[in-house]
Short mmCIF file of C-alpha atoms in Angstrom, two decimals:
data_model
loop_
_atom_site.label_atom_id
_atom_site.label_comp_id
_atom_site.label_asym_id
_atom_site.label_seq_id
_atom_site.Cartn_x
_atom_site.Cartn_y
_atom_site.Cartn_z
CA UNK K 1 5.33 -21.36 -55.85
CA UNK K 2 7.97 -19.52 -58.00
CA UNK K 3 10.93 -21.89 -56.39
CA UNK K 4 8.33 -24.96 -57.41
CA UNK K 5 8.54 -23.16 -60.95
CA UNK K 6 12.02 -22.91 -61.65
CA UNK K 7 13.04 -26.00 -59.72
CA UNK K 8 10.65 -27.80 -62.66
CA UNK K 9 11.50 -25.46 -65.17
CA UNK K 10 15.38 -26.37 -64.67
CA UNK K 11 14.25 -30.33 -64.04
CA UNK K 12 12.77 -29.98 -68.11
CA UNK K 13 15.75 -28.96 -68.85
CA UNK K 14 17.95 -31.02 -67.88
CA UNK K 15 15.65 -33.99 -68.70
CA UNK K 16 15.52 -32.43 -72.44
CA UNK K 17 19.37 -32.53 -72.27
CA UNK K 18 19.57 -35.81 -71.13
CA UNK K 19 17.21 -37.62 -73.75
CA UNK K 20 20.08 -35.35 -76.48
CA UNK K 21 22.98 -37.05 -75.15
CA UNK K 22 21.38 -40.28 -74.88
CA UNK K 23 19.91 -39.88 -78.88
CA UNK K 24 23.40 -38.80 -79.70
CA UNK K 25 24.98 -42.02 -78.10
CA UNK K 26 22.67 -43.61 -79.64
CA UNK K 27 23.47 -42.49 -83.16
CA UNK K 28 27.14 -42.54 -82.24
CA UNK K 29 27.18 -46.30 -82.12
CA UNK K 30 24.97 -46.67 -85.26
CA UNK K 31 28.13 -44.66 -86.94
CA UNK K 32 30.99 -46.56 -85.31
CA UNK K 33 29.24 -49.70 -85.81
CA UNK K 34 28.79 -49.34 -89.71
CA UNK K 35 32.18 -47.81 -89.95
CA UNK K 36 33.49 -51.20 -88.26
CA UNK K 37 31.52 -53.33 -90.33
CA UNK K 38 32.63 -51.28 -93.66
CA UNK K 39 36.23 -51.11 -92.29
CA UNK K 40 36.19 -54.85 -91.59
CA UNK K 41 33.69 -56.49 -93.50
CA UNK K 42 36.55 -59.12 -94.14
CA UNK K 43 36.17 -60.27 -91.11
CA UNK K 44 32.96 -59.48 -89.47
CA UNK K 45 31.08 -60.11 -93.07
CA UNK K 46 32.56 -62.25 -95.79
CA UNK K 47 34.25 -64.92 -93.44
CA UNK K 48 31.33 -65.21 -91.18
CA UNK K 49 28.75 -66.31 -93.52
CA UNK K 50 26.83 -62.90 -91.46
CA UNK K 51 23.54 -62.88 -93.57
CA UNK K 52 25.03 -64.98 -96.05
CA UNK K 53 22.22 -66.89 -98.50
CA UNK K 54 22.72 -69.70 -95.95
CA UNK K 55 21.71 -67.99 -92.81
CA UNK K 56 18.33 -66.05 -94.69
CA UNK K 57 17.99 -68.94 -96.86
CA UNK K 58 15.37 -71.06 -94.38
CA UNK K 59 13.89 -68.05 -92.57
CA UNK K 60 11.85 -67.73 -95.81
CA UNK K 61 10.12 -71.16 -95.29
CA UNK K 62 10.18 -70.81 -91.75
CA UNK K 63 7.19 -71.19 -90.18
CA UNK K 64 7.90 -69.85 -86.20
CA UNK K 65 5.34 -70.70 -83.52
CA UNK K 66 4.05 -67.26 -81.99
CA UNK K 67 3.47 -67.82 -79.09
CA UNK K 68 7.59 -69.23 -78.60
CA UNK K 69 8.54 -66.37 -80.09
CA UNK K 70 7.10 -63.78 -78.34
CA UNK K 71 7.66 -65.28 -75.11
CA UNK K 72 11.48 -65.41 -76.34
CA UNK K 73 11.35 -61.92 -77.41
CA UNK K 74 9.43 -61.18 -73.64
CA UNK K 75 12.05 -62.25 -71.84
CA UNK K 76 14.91 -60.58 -73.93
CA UNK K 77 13.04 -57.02 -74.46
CA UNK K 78 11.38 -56.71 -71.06
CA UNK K 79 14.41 -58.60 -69.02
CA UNK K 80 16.19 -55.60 -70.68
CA UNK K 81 14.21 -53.05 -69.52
CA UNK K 82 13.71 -54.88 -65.65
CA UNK K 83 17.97 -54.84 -65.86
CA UNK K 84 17.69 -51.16 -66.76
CA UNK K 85 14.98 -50.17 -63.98
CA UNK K 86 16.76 -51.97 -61.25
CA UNK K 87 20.48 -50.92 -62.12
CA UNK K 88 18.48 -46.88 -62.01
CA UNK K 89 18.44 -47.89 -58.45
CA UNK K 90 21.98 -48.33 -58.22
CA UNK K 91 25.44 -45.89 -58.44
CA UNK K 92 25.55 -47.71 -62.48
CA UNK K 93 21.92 -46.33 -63.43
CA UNK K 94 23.18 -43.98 -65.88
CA UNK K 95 26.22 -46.03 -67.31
CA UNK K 96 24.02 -48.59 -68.20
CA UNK K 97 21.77 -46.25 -70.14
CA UNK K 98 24.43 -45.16 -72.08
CA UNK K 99 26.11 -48.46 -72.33
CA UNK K 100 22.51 -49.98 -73.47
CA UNK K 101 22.15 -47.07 -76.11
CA UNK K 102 25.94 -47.80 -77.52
CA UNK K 103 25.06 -51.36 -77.80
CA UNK K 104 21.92 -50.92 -79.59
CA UNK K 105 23.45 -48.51 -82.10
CA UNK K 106 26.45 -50.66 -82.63
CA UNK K 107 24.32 -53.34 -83.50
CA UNK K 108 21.58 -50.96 -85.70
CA UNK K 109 24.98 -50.07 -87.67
CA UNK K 110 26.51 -53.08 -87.92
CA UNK K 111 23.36 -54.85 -89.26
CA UNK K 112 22.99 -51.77 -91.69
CA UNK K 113 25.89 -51.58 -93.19
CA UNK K 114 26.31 -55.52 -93.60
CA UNK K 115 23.16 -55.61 -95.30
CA UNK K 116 24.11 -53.09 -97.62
CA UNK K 117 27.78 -54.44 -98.47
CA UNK K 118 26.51 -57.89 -98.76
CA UNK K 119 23.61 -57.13 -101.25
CA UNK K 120 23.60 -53.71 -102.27
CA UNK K 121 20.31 -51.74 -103.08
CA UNK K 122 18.42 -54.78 -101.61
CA UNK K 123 20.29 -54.71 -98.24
CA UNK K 124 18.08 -51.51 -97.60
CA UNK K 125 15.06 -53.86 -98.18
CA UNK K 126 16.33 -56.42 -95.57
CA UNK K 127 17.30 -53.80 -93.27
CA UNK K 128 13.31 -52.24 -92.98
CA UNK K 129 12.56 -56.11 -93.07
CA UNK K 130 14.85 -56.97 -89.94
CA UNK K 131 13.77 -53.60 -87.93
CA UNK K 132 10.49 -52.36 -88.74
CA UNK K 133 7.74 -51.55 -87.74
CA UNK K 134 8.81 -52.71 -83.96
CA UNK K 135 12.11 -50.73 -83.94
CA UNK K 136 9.52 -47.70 -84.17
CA UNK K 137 7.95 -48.81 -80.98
CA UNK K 138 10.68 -50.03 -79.19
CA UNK K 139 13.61 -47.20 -79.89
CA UNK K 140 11.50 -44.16 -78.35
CA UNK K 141 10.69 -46.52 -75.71
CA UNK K 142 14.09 -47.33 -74.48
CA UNK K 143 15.14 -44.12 -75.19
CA UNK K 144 12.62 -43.09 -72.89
CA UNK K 145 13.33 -45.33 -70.29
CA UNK K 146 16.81 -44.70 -70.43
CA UNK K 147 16.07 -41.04 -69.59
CA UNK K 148 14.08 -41.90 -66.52
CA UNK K 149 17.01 -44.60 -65.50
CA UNK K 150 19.02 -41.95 -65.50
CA UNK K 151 16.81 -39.15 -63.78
CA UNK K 152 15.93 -42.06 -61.23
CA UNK K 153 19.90 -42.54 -60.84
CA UNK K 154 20.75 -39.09 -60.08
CA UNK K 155 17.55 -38.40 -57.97
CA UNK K 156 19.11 -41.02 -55.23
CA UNK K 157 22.74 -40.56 -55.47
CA UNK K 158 23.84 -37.03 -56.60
CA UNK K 159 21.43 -34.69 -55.31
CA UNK K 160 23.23 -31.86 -55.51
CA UNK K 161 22.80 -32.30 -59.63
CA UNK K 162 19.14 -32.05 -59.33
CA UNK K 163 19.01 -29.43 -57.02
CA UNK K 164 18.37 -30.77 -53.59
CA UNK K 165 15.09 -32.15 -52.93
CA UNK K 166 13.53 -32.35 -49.67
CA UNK K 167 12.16 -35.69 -48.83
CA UNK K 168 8.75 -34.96 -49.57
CA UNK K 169 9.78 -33.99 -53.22
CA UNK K 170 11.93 -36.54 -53.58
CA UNK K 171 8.96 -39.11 -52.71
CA UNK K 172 6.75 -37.53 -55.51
CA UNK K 173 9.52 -37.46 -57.86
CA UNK K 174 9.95 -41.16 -56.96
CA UNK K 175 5.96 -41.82 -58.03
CA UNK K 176 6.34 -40.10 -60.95
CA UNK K 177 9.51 -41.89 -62.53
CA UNK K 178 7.82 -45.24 -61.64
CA UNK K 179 4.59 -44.30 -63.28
CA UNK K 180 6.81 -43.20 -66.64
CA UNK K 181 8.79 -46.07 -66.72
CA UNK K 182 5.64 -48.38 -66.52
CA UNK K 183 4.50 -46.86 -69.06
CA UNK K 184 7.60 -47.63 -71.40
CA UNK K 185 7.10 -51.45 -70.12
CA UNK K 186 3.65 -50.73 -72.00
CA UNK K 187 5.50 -49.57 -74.78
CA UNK K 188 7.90 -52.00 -74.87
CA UNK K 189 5.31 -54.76 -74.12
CA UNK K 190 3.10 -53.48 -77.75
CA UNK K 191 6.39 -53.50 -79.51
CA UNK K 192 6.82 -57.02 -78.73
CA UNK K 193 3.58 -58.40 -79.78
CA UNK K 194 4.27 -56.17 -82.85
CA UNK K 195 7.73 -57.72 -83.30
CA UNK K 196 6.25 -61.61 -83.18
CA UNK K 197 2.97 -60.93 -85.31
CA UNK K 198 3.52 -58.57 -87.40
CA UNK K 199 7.14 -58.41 -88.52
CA UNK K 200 7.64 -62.42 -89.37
CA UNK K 201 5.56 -61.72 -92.13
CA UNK K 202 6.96 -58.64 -93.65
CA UNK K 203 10.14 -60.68 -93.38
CA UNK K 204 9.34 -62.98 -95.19
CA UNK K 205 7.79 -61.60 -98.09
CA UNK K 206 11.06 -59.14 -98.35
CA UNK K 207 13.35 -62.34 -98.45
CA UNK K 208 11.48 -63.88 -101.32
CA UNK K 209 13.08 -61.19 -102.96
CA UNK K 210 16.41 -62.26 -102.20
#
């Protein structure tokens, strides 16, 4: 029973390690990816028309069918998240957590600091606008998921990392990572609906602003 301790103690631990590095990539692409935008807003801003009054212009008399757009969003959130699950079954589990983490930063910063260049104090109004409240849903959730990726990852390739399980372990540890990571398909799944109901609206009204 005290091996079964320490073996999860150390398991914790190394799971609460994981979900830091992951954060930090995370937060390392929102930097680099508003640094890029502020360093070449030139190029990735002005000469793009990026959320020029063209683009937001006729999202504030658009009127999107729900039902379109949350099977759109569906496919791109969830198809994410089925990508990340089955990759966790393969030697690139944990790069693609990382790489999925990067990405979504990069494009958090880049949207960020555009906002902000293009229209100043407002930009922070069309950032919570673009992101919220579904980014609070769906960023603990991936971050989540990523973790288990990664746990499922090294579980099935490098068990020396987690200690050596015997089979029997192993088999629980299997149930258990599939039972998390349906629940972050849950998650995911709520921050969808909340994403095609609720955030068109608040979109709107913030871009009558603009």
């Amino acid at each position: 029973m005290g091996v079964n301790w320490l073996r999860q103690k150390k398991m914790e631990t190394e799971e609460a390690q994981q979900i830091a590095r992951l954060f930090y990539t995370l937060l390392f692409g929102f930097f680099a990816g508003a640094l890029g935008m502020i360093l070449k807003q030139e190029n990735l801003l002005y000469n793009t028309g990026f959320l020029d009054g063209y683009t937001l212009g006729p999202i504030k008399y658009l009127e999107p069918d729900t039902k379109k757009l949350l099977i759109t969003i569906f496919m791109q959130r969830i198809g994410m998240a089925v990508l990340l699950i089955i990759l966790s079954t393969t030697y690139l589990g944990c790069v693609a957590a990382y790489l999925y983490q990067l990405w979504s930063g990069l494009a958090a910063g880049i949207l960020a600091a555009g906002s902000v260049i293009r229209y100043g104090m407002k930009g922070i109004l069309l950032i919570i606008g673009s992101l919220l409240p579904q980014q609070l849903i769906l960023v603990p959730a991936f971050l989540l998921l990523s973790v288990k990726c990664c746990e499922l990852c090294r579980i099935m390739y490098f068990r020396v990392i987690s200690g050596g399980l015997s089979v029997r372990d192993r088999g629980r540890f299997l149930v258990k990572k599939g039972t998390y990571m349906a629940g972050c398909i849950i998650l995911i799944a709520a921050g969808c609906f909340v994403e095609a109901y609720i955030n068109p609206g608040i979109l709107k009204f913030i871009l009558r602003l603009f």
